[in-house]
Coordinates of N, CA and C and ligand atoms in Angstrom, one line a residue:
X1 N 16.4 3.1 -2.3 CA 15.0 3.3 -1.8 C 14.0 2.9 -2.9
X2 N 13.2 1.9 -2.6 CA 12.2 1.5 -3.6 C 10.9 2.3 -3.5
X3 N 10.3 2.6 -4.6 CA 9.0 3.3 -4.6 C 7.9 2.3 -5.1
X4 N 7.0 2.0 -4.2 CA 5.8 1.2 -4.6 C 4.7 2.2 -4.7
X5 N 4.0 2.1 -5.9 CA 2.9 3.0 -6.2 C 1.6 2.3 -6.0
X6 N 0.8 2.9 -5.2 CA -0.6 2.3 -5.0 C -1.6 3.0 -5.9
X7 N -2.2 2.1 -6.8 CA -3.1 2.6 -7.8 C -4.6 2.4 -7.5
X8 N -4.9 2.2 -6.2 CA -6.3 1.9 -5.8 C -7.2 3.1 -6.2
X9 N -6.7 4.3 -6.1 CA -7.6 5.5 -6.4 C -8.0 5.6 -7.8
X10 N -7.2 5.0 -8.7 CA -7.7 5.0 -10.1 C -8.9 4.1 -10.2
X11 N -8.9 3.0 -9.5 CA -10.1 2.1 -9.5 C -11.3 2.8 -8.8
X12 N -11.0 3.6 -7.8 CA -12.1 4.3 -7.1 C -12.8 5.2 -8.1
X13 N -12.1 5.9 -9.0 CA -12.7 6.8 -10.0 C -13.5 5.9 -10.9
X14 N -12.9 4.8 -11.4 CA -13.7 3.9 -12.3 C -15.0 3.4 -11.7
X15 N -14.9 3.0 -10.4 CA -16.1 2.4 -9.8 C -17.1 3.5 -9.5
X16 N -16.8 4.8 -9.5 CA -17.7 5.8 -9.3 C -18.8 5.8 -10.4
X17 N -18.4 5.3 -11.6 CA -19.3 5.2 -12.8 C -19.6 3.7 -13.1
X18 N -18.9 2.8 -12.4 CA -19.0 1.4 -12.8 C -18.7 1.2 -14.3
X19 N -17.6 1.9 -14.7 CA -17.2 2.0 -16.1 C -16.0 1.1 -16.3
X20 N -15.4 1.2 -17.5 CA -14.1 0.4 -17.7 C -12.9 1.3 -17.6
X21 N -13.2 2.7 -17.5 CA -12.1 3.6 -17.3 C -12.3 4.6 -16.2
X22 N -11.2 5.1 -15.6 CA -9.8 4.8 -15.8 C -9.4 3.4 -15.3
X23 N -8.5 2.8 -16.0 CA -8.2 1.4 -15.7 C -6.9 1.4 -14.9
X24 N -7.0 0.8 -13.7 CA -5.8 0.8 -12.8 C -4.6 -0.1 -13.4
X25 N -5.0 -1.0 -14.3 CA -3.9 -1.8 -14.9 C -3.1 -1.0 -15.9
X26 N -3.8 -0.1 -16.6 CA -3.1 0.8 -17.5 C -2.3 1.8 -16.7
X27 N -2.9 2.3 -15.6 CA -2.2 3.2 -14.7 C -0.9 2.6 -14.2
X28 N -1.0 1.3 -13.8 CA 0.2 0.6 -13.3 C 1.3 0.5 -14.4
X29 N 0.9 0.3 -15.6 CA 1.9 0.2 -16.7 C 2.6 1.6 -16.8
X30 N 1.8 2.7 -16.7 CA 2.4 4.0 -16.9 C 3.3 4.3 -15.6
X31 N 2.9 3.8 -14.5 CA 3.7 4.0 -13.3 C 5.0 3.3 -13.4
X32 N 5.0 2.1 -14.0 CA 6.2 1.4 -14.2 C 7.1 2.1 -15.2
X33 N 6.5 2.7 -16.2 CA 7.4 3.4 -17.2 C 7.9 4.7 -16.5
X34 N 7.2 5.2 -15.5 CA 7.7 6.4 -14.8 C 8.8 6.0 -13.8
X35 N 9.0 4.8 -13.6 CA 10.1 4.4 -12.7 C 9.7 3.7 -11.4
X36 N 8.4 3.4 -11.3 CA 8.0 2.7 -10.1 C 8.7 1.3 -9.9
X37 N 9.1 1.0 -8.7 CA 9.8 -0.2 -8.4 C 8.8 -1.3 -8.0
X38 N 7.6 -0.9 -7.8 CA 6.5 -1.8 -7.4 C 5.2 -1.2 -7.6
X39 N 4.2 -2.1 -7.7 CA 2.8 -1.7 -7.8 C 2.0 -2.3 -6.6
X40 N 1.3 -1.5 -5.9 CA 0.5 -2.0 -4.8 C -1.0 -1.9 -5.1
X41 N -1.8 -2.9 -4.8 CA -3.2 -2.8 -4.9 C -3.8 -3.5 -3.6
X42 N -4.9 -2.9 -3.2 CA -5.6 -3.4 -2.0 C -6.9 -4.0 -2.5
X43 N -7.0 -5.3 -2.4 CA -8.2 -6.0 -2.7 C -9.1 -6.1 -1.5
X44 N -10.1 -5.2 -1.4 CA -10.9 -5.2 -0.2 C -12.0 -6.2 -0.3
X45 N -12.5 -6.6 0.9 CA -13.6 -7.6 1.1 C -14.8 -7.1 0.3
X46 N -15.1 -5.8 0.3 CA -16.3 -5.3 -0.4 C -16.0 -4.9 -1.8
X47 N -14.8 -5.1 -2.3 CA -14.4 -4.8 -3.7 C -14.8 -3.3 -4.1
X48 N -14.6 -2.4 -3.2 CA -15.1 -1.1 -3.5 C -14.2 -0.3 -4.5
X49 N -13.0 -0.8 -4.7 CA -12.2 -0.2 -5.8 C -11.5 -1.2 -6.7
X50 N -10.5 -1.9 -6.2 CA -9.8 -2.9 -7.0 C -10.7 -4.1 -7.1
X51 N -10.8 -4.7 -8.3 CA -11.6 -5.9 -8.5 C -10.7 -7.1 -8.8
X52 N -11.3 -8.3 -8.7 CA -10.5 -9.5 -8.9 C -9.9 -9.5 -10.3
X53 N -10.6 -9.0 -11.2 CA -10.1 -8.9 -12.6 C -8.8 -8.0 -12.6
X54 N -8.7 -7.0 -11.9 CA -7.6 -6.1 -11.8 C -6.3 -6.9 -11.3
X55 N -6.6 -7.6 -10.3 CA -5.5 -8.3 -9.7 C -4.9 -9.4 -10.7
X56 N -5.8 -10.1 -11.3 CA -5.4 -11.1 -12.3 C -4.6 -10.5 -13.4
X57 N -5.1 -9.4 -14.0 CA -4.4 -8.8 -15.1 C -3.1 -8.2 -14.7
X58 N -3.1 -7.6 -13.5 CA -2.0 -6.9 -12.9 C -0.8 -8.0 -12.7
X59 N -1.2 -9.2 -12.3 CA -0.2 -10.3 -12.1 C 0.4 -10.6 -13.5
X60 N -0.3 -10.5 -14.6 CA 0.2 -10.8 -15.9 C 1.2 -9.7 -16.3
X61 N 0.7 -8.4 -16.0 CA 1.5 -7.3 -16.5 C 2.7 -7.0 -15.7
X62 N 2.6 -7.1 -14.3 CA 3.7 -6.7 -13.5 C 4.7 -7.8 -13.3
X63 N 5.7 -7.8 -14.1 CA 6.7 -8.9 -14.0 C 8.1 -8.3 -13.7
X64 N 8.3 -7.1 -14.2 CA 9.7 -6.6 -14.0 C 9.8 -5.9 -12.7
X65 N 8.7 -5.6 -12.0 CA 8.8 -4.9 -10.7 C 7.9 -5.8 -9.8
X66 N 7.9 -5.3 -8.5 CA 7.2 -6.1 -7.4 C 5.7 -5.8 -7.3
X67 N 4.9 -6.9 -7.4 CA 3.5 -6.7 -7.2 C 3.2 -7.0 -5.7
X68 N 2.7 -6.0 -5.0 CA 2.4 -6.1 -3.6 C 0.9 -6.1 -3.4
X69 N 0.3 -7.2 -2.9 CA -1.1 -7.3 -2.6 C -1.4 -6.9 -1.2
X70 N -2.1 -5.8 -1.0 CA -2.5 -5.5 0.3 C -3.9 -6.2 0.6
X71 N -4.0 -6.7 1.8 CA -5.3 -7.5 2.1 C -5.5 -7.7 3.5
X72 N -6.7 -8.0 3.9 CA -7.0 -8.4 5.3 C -6.6 -9.9 5.5
X73 N -6.3 -10.2 6.7 CA -5.9 -11.6 7.0 C -7.1 -12.5 7.1
X74 N -7.9 -12.7 6.0 CA -9.1 -13.5 6.0 C -8.8 -14.8 5.2
X75 N -9.6 -15.8 5.4 CA -9.4 -17.0 4.6 C -9.6 -16.8 3.1
X76 N -10.6 -16.0 2.8 CA -10.9 -15.7 1.4 C -9.7 -15.0 0.7
X77 N -9.1 -14.0 1.4 CA -8.0 -13.3 0.8 C -6.7 -14.2 0.7
X78 N -6.5 -15.0 1.7 CA -5.3 -15.9 1.7 C -5.5 -16.8 0.5
X79 N -6.7 -17.3 0.3 CA -6.8 -18.3 -0.8 C -6.6 -17.6 -2.2
X80 N -7.0 -16.3 -2.3 CA -6.8 -15.6 -3.5 C -5.3 -15.3 -3.7
X81 N -4.6 -14.9 -2.6 CA -3.2 -14.7 -2.7 C -2.4 -15.9 -3.1
X82 N -2.8 -17.1 -2.6 CA -2.1 -18.3 -3.0 C -2.3 -18.7 -4.5
X83 N -3.5 -18.3 -5.0 CA -3.8 -18.6 -6.4 C -3.1 -17.6 -7.3
X84 N -3.2 -16.3 -7.0 CA -2.6 -15.3 -7.9 C -1.1 -15.1 -7.7
X85 N -0.6 -15.4 -6.6 CA 0.9 -15.3 -6.3 C 1.5 -14.0 -6.6
X86 N 1.1 -12.9 -5.8 CA 1.8 -11.7 -5.9 C 3.2 -11.9 -5.4
X87 N 4.1 -10.9 -5.6 CA 5.5 -11.0 -5.2 C 5.6 -10.8 -3.7
X88 N 4.7 -10.1 -3.1 CA 4.6 -10.0 -1.6 C 3.2 -9.6 -1.2
X89 N 2.9 -9.9 0.0 CA 1.6 -9.6 0.6 C 1.8 -8.6 1.8
X90 N 1.0 -7.6 1.8 CA 1.0 -6.7 3.0 C -0.3 -6.9 3.7
X91 N -0.3 -7.4 5.0 CA -1.5 -7.6 5.7 C -1.9 -6.2 6.4
X92 N -3.1 -5.8 6.2 CA -3.6 -4.6 6.8 C -4.9 -4.8 7.6
X93 N -5.2 -3.9 8.5 CA -6.5 -4.0 9.1 C -7.5 -3.4 8.1
X94 N -8.8 -3.9 8.2 CA -9.7 -3.4 7.2 C -11.1 -3.2 7.9
X95 N -11.6 -1.9 7.7 CA -12.9 -1.7 8.3 C -13.8 -1.2 7.1
X96 N -15.0 -1.6 7.1 CA -15.9 -1.3 6.0 C -16.1 0.2 5.8
X97 N -16.2 0.9 6.9 CA -16.6 2.3 6.7 C -15.4 3.3 6.5
X98 N -14.2 2.8 6.6 CA -13.1 3.7 6.6 C -12.8 4.2 5.2
X99 N -12.3 5.4 5.1 CA -11.9 6.0 3.8 C -10.6 5.4 3.3
X100 N -9.7 5.2 4.2 CA -8.4 4.5 3.9 C -8.0 3.7 5.1
X101 N -6.9 3.0 5.0 CA -6.5 2.2 6.1 C -6.1 3.2 7.3
X102 N -6.8 3.0 8.4 CA -6.7 4.0 9.4 C -5.6 3.9 10.4
X103 N -5.1 2.7 10.6 CA -4.0 2.5 11.6 C -3.3 1.2 11.3
X104 N -2.3 0.9 12.1 CA -1.6 -0.3 11.9 C -2.4 -1.5 12.4
X105 N -1.9 -2.7 12.2 CA -2.7 -3.9 12.6 C -2.7 -4.0 14.2
X106 N -3.8 -4.5 14.7 CA -3.8 -4.8 16.1 C -3.3 -6.2 16.3
X107 N -2.0 -6.3 16.6 CA -1.3 -7.6 16.6 C -1.7 -8.4 17.9
X108 N -2.1 -7.7 18.9 CA -2.5 -8.4 20.1 C -3.8 -9.1 19.9
X109 N -4.8 -8.3 19.4 CA -6.1 -8.9 19.2 C -6.2 -9.9 18.0
X110 N -5.5 -9.5 16.9 CA -5.6 -10.3 15.7 C -4.5 -11.3 15.5
X111 N -3.6 -11.5 16.5 CA -2.4 -12.3 16.4 C -2.6 -13.7 15.8
X112 N -3.6 -14.4 16.3 CA -3.8 -15.8 15.9 C -4.1 -15.8 14.4
X113 N -5.1 -15.0 14.0 CA -5.5 -14.9 12.6 C -4.3 -14.5 11.7
X114 N -3.6 -13.5 12.2 CA -2.5 -13.0 11.4 C -1.4 -14.1 11.2
X115 N -1.1 -14.7 12.3 CA -0.1 -15.8 12.2 C -0.5 -16.9 11.2
X116 N -1.7 -17.2 11.3 CA -2.2 -18.3 10.4 C -2.0 -17.8 8.9
X117 N -2.4 -16.6 8.6 CA -2.2 -16.0 7.3 C -0.7 -16.0 6.9
X118 N 0.1 -15.5 7.8 CA 1.6 -15.4 7.5 C 2.1 -16.8 7.1
X119 N 1.8 -17.8 8.0 CA 2.3 -19.1 7.8 C 1.9 -19.7 6.4
X120 N 0.6 -19.6 6.1 CA 0.0 -20.1 4.9 C 0.7 -19.5 3.7
X121 N 0.9 -18.2 3.7 CA 1.4 -17.4 2.5 C 2.9 -17.6 2.4
X122 N 3.6 -17.5 3.5 CA 5.1 -17.7 3.4 C 5.5 -19.1 3.1
X123 N 4.7 -20.1 3.5 CA 5.0 -21.5 3.2 C 5.1 -21.7 1.7
X124 N 4.3 -20.8 1.0 CA 4.3 -20.9 -0.5 C 5.4 -20.0 -1.1
X125 N 6.3 -19.5 -0.3 CA 7.4 -18.7 -0.8 C 7.1 -17.2 -1.1
X126 N 5.9 -16.7 -0.6 CA 5.6 -15.3 -0.8 C 5.8 -14.6 0.5
X127 N 6.7 -13.6 0.5 CA 7.0 -12.9 1.8 C 5.9 -12.0 2.2
X128 N 5.7 -12.0 3.5 CA 4.5 -11.2 4.1 C 5.1 -10.0 4.9
X129 N 4.5 -8.9 4.7 CA 4.8 -7.6 5.4 C 3.6 -7.3 6.3
X130 N 3.8 -6.8 7.5 CA 2.8 -6.4 8.4 C 2.8 -4.9 8.5
X131 N 1.6 -4.3 8.3 CA 1.5 -2.8 8.4 C 1.2 -2.5 9.8
X132 N 2.2 -1.9 10.5 CA 2.1 -1.7 11.9 C 2.4 -0.2 12.3
X133 N 1.9 0.2 13.5 CA 2.2 1.5 14.0 C 3.7 1.5 14.5
X134 N 4.3 2.7 14.5 CA 5.7 2.8 14.9 C 5.9 2.5 16.4
X135 N 5.7 1.3 16.9 CA 5.8 1.0 18.3 C 6.7 -0.3 18.5
X136 N 7.6 -0.2 19.5 CA 8.5 -1.4 19.7 C 7.8 -2.6 20.0
X137 N 6.7 -2.5 20.7 CA 5.9 -3.8 21.0 C 5.4 -4.4 19.7
X138 N 4.9 -3.6 18.8 CA 4.4 -4.2 17.5 C 5.6 -4.8 16.7
X139 N 6.7 -4.2 16.8 CA 7.9 -4.7 16.0 C 8.3 -6.1 16.6
X140 N 8.4 -6.1 17.9 CA 8.7 -7.4 18.5 C 7.7 -8.5 18.2
X141 N 6.4 -8.1 18.2 CA 5.4 -9.1 17.9 C 5.4 -9.5 16.5
X142 N 5.7 -8.6 15.6 CA 5.8 -8.9 14.1 C 6.9 -10.0 13.9
X143 N 8.0 -9.8 14.6 CA 9.1 -10.8 14.5 C 8.6 -12.1 15.1
X144 N 8.0 -12.1 16.2 CA 7.5 -13.3 16.8 C 6.5 -14.1 15.9
X145 N 5.7 -13.3 15.3 CA 4.7 -13.9 14.4 C 5.3 -14.5 13.1
X146 N 6.6 -14.1 12.9 CA 7.3 -14.8 11.8 C 7.2 -14.0 10.4
X147 N 6.8 -12.7 10.4 CA 6.7 -12.0 9.2 C 8.2 -11.7 8.8
X148 N 8.3 -11.6 7.4 CA 9.7 -11.2 6.9 C 9.9 -9.7 6.9
X149 N 8.8 -9.0 6.8 CA 8.9 -7.5 6.6 C 7.8 -6.8 7.4
X150 N 8.1 -5.5 7.7 CA 7.0 -4.7 8.2 C 7.0 -3.4 7.4
X151 N 5.8 -2.8 7.4 CA 5.6 -1.4 6.9 C 5.2 -0.5 8.0
X152 N 6.1 0.5 8.3 CA 5.8 1.4 9.4 C 4.8 2.4 9.0
X153 N 3.7 2.6 9.7 CA 2.6 3.5 9.4 C 3.1 4.9 9.6
X154 N 3.2 5.7 8.6 CA 3.6 7.1 8.7 C 2.5 8.1 8.7
X155 N 1.3 7.6 8.9 CA 0.1 8.5 8.9 C 0.1 9.6 9.9
X156 N 0.6 9.3 11.2 CA 0.6 10.3 12.2 C 1.6 11.4 11.9
X157 N 2.8 10.9 11.4 CA 3.8 11.9 11.0 C 3.3 12.8 9.8
X158 N 2.6 12.2 8.9 CA 2.2 12.9 7.7 C 1.1 14.0 8.1
X159 N 0.3 13.6 9.0 CA -0.8 14.6 9.4 C -0.4 15.6 10.4
X160 N 0.8 15.4 11.1 CA 1.2 16.3 12.1 C 1.9 17.6 11.5
X161 N 1.9 18.7 12.3 CA 2.5 19.9 11.8 C 3.6 20.3 12.9
X162 N 4.6 21.1 12.4 CA 5.6 21.7 13.2 C 6.3 20.8 14.2
X163 N 6.3 21.2 15.5 CA 7.0 20.4 16.5 C 6.5 19.0 16.6
X164 N 5.2 18.8 16.5 CA 4.5 17.5 16.6 C 5.0 16.6 15.5
X165 N 5.3 17.2 14.4 CA 5.7 16.4 13.2 C 7.1 15.8 13.5
X166 N 8.0 16.6 14.2 CA 9.3 16.2 14.6 C 9.2 15.0 15.5
X167 N 8.3 15.1 16.5 CA 8.1 14.0 17.5 C 7.7 12.8 16.7
X168 N 6.8 12.9 15.8 CA 6.3 11.7 15.1 C 7.4 11.2 14.2
X169 N 8.2 12.0 13.6 CA 9.4 11.6 12.8 C 10.3 10.7 13.6
X170 N 10.6 11.2 14.8 CA 11.5 10.5 15.7 C 10.9 9.1 16.0
X171 N 9.6 9.0 16.2 CA 9.0 7.7 16.5 C 9.2 6.8 15.3
X172 N 9.0 7.3 14.1 CA 9.2 6.5 12.9 C 10.7 6.0 12.8
X173 N 11.6 7.0 13.0 CA 13.0 6.7 12.9 C 13.4 5.6 13.9
X174 N 12.9 5.7 15.2 CA 13.2 4.7 16.2 C 12.6 3.3 15.8
X175 N 11.4 3.4 15.3 CA 10.8 2.1 14.9 C 11.5 1.4 13.8
X176 N 12.0 2.2 12.8 CA 12.8 1.6 11.7 C 14.0 0.9 12.3
X177 N 14.7 1.6 13.2 CA 15.9 1.1 13.8 C 15.7 -0.2 14.5
X178 N 14.6 -0.2 15.4 CA 14.3 -1.4 16.2 C 13.9 -2.5 15.2
X179 N 13.2 -2.3 14.2 CA 12.8 -3.4 13.3 C 14.1 -3.9 12.5
X180 N 15.0 -3.0 12.2 CA 16.2 -3.5 11.5 C 17.0 -4.3 12.5
X181 N 17.1 -3.9 13.8 CA 17.8 -4.6 14.8 C 17.4 -6.0 15.0
X182 N 16.0 -6.2 14.9 CA 15.6 -7.6 15.1 C 15.6 -8.4 13.7
X183 N 16.1 -7.8 12.7 CA 16.3 -8.5 11.4 C 15.1 -8.5 10.5
X184 N 14.3 -7.6 10.6 CA 13.1 -7.5 9.7 C 13.5 -6.5 8.5
X185 N 12.9 -6.8 7.4 CA 13.0 -5.8 6.3 C 12.0 -4.7 6.6
X186 N 12.4 -3.4 6.3 CA 11.5 -2.4 6.8 C 11.1 -1.4 5.7
X187 N 9.8 -1.2 5.5 CA 9.2 -0.3 4.6 C 8.4 0.8 5.4
X188 N 8.0 1.8 4.7 CA 7.1 2.8 5.4 C 6.1 3.3 4.4
X189 N 5.0 3.8 4.9 CA 4.0 4.4 4.0 C 2.8 4.9 4.7
X190 N 2.0 5.7 4.0 CA 0.7 6.3 4.4 C 0.9 7.8 4.6
X191 N 0.1 8.5 3.7 CA 0.1 10.0 3.9 C 1.3 10.7 3.4
X192 N 2.2 10.0 2.7 CA 3.4 10.7 2.3 C 3.1 11.4 1.0
X193 N 3.7 12.6 0.9 CA 3.5 13.5 -0.2 C 4.8 14.2 -0.7
X194 N 4.6 15.1 -1.7 CA 5.8 15.7 -2.3 C 6.6 16.6 -1.3
X195 N 5.9 17.0 -0.2 CA 6.5 17.9 0.8 C 7.1 17.1 2.0
X196 N 6.3 16.1 2.5 CA 6.8 15.5 3.7 C 7.7 14.2 3.5
X197 N 7.8 13.8 2.2 CA 8.5 12.5 2.0 C 10.0 12.5 2.3
X198 N 10.6 13.7 2.1 CA 12.1 13.8 2.1 C 12.7 13.3 3.5
X199 N 12.1 13.7 4.6 CA 12.6 13.3 5.9 C 12.4 11.8 6.1
X200 N 11.4 11.2 5.6 CA 11.2 9.8 5.7 C 12.2 9.1 4.8
X201 N 12.4 9.6 3.6 CA 13.3 8.9 2.6 C 14.7 9.0 3.1
X202 N 15.0 9.9 4.0 CA 16.4 10.0 4.5 C 16.7 9.0 5.6
X203 N 15.7 8.3 6.1 CA 15.9 7.3 7.2 C 16.8 6.1 6.7
X204 N 17.9 5.9 7.3 CA 18.8 4.9 6.8 C 18.2 3.5 7.1
X205 N 18.4 2.6 6.1 CA 18.0 1.2 6.3 C 16.6 0.9 5.8
X206 N 15.9 1.9 5.4 CA 14.5 1.7 4.9 C 14.7 1.0 3.5
X207 N 13.8 0.0 3.3 CA 13.9 -0.7 2.0 C 13.1 0.0 1.0
X208 N 11.9 0.5 1.3 CA 11.0 1.2 0.3 C 9.9 2.0 0.9
X209 N 9.3 2.8 0.1 CA 8.1 3.6 0.5 C 6.9 3.3 -0.4
X210 N 5.8 3.2 0.3 CA 4.5 2.9 -0.5 C 3.6 4.1 -0.5
X211 N 3.4 4.6 -1.7 CA 2.7 5.9 -1.8 C 1.6 5.8 -2.8
X212 N 0.4 6.4 -2.5 CA -0.7 6.3 -3.4 C -1.3 7.7 -3.7
X213 N -2.1 8.2 -2.7 CA -2.9 9.4 -2.8 C -2.2 10.5 -3.5
X214 N -1.0 10.9 -3.0 CA -0.4 12.1 -3.5 C 0.1 11.9 -4.9
X215 N 0.5 10.7 -5.3 CA 0.9 10.5 -6.7 C -0.3 10.5 -7.6
X216 N -1.4 9.9 -7.2 CA -2.6 10.0 -8.1 C -3.1 11.4 -8.2
X217 N -3.0 12.2 -7.1 CA -3.5 13.6 -7.1 C -2.6 14.4 -8.1
X218 N -1.3 14.2 -8.0 CA -0.3 14.9 -8.9 C -0.6 14.5 -10.4
X219 N -0.9 13.2 -10.6 CA -1.1 12.8 -12.0 C -2.4 13.4 -12.6
X220 N -3.4 13.8 -11.8 CA -4.5 14.5 -12.3 C -4.1 15.9 -12.7
X221 N -3.3 16.6 -11.9 CA -2.9 17.9 -12.2 C -2.0 17.9 -13.5
X222 N -1.1 17.0 -13.5 CA -0.1 17.0 -14.7 C -0.8 16.5 -16.0
X223 N -1.9 15.8 -15.9 CA -2.5 15.3 -17.1 C -3.7 16.1 -17.6
X224 N -4.2 17.0 -16.7 CA -5.4 17.7 -17.0 C -5.3 18.6 -18.3
X225 N -4.3 19.3 -18.4 CA -4.1 20.3 -19.6 C -4.2 19.5 -20.9
X226 N -3.5 18.4 -21.0 CA -3.4 17.6 -22.2 C -4.8 17.0 -22.5
X227 N -5.4 16.5 -21.5 CA -6.7 15.8 -21.6 C -7.8 16.8 -22.2
X228 N -7.8 18.0 -21.7 CA -8.7 19.0 -22.1 C -8.4 19.5 -23.5
X229 N -7.1 19.8 -23.8 CA -6.8 20.3 -25.1 C -7.1 19.2 -26.2
X230 N -7.0 18.0 -25.9 CA -7.3 16.9 -26.9 C -8.8 16.9 -27.1
X231 N -9.6 17.0 -26.1 CA -11.1 17.1 -26.3 C -11.5 18.3 -27.1
X232 N -10.8 19.4 -26.8 CA -11.1 20.7 -27.5 C -10.8 20.6 -29.0
X233 N -9.7 19.9 -29.3 CA -9.2 19.7 -30.6 C -10.3 18.9 -31.4
X234 N -10.8 17.8 -30.7 CA -11.8 16.9 -31.3 C -13.1 17.6 -31.6
X235 N -13.6 18.5 -30.8 CA -14.9 19.1 -31.0 C -14.8 20.4 -31.8
X236 N -13.6 20.9 -32.1 CA -13.5 22.2 -32.8 C -13.6 21.9 -34.3
Ligands
PXP1 N1 0.6 1.6 2.8 C1 -0.6 1.0 3.2 C2 -0.5 -0.2 4.0 C3 -1.9 1.6 2.8 O1 -3.0 1.0 3.2 C4 -1.9 2.7 2.0 C5 -3.2 3.3 1.6 O2 -3.9 2.4 0.8 C6 -0.7 3.3 1.6 C7 0.5 2.7 2.1 C8 -0.6 4.5 0.8 O3 -1.1 5.6 1.5 P1 -1.4 6.9 0.7 O4 -2.5 6.7 -0.3 O5 -1.8 7.9 1.8 O6 -0.1 7.3 0.1

């Protein structure tokens, strides 16, 4: 099971001050030394966190593991992807006002645009993954559109509690199986944390998990004591 670490939140903190720190490129290097099998960044149309400079530097740094560029299926993003050549592209829906990616792609509505992006990117040898809800219709459509991979949205599973969570888990398990049956490579992600990840990681046939928020949150906790004691030492 591969672990792709999403470092967007590091850039969110940096952009809160429009400063040079914390640097998501440095965070990516540390994530790799911690064992990450991949680094994910989402270059948004409004550049609210990851900047073009991050993507360029990240491409230079991330060579031993997989660089996954999350992006909307727009002409601008396709042309950036073809220039920078990440190891894979994940197409996601993008809304300006959202706090994070809110759901899977609407393949019915956006099919034409998505197909155009898939064809252009895969023609250049970069595999494309579609971020989709755990539904058989979306899996069939992903296959028809020609994507090599899908990432099953685990957000509903992650947010649910008790019995409802079991129902959502079953939906994800079924979706993984259906996607494998039609020959897609299958990943999963969104909202996974140190408590809810085990049941998803146990699903057979999953290629990898993409996790951001909970890992960045944990790194704040595990790093705080050292950061404060170093400042205290300097001012004493
Ligand atoms: N996968 C996709 C497609 C995403 O958009 C995100 C959030 O950027 C993630 C995974 C990671 O989600 P989280 O930050 O909740 O772990």
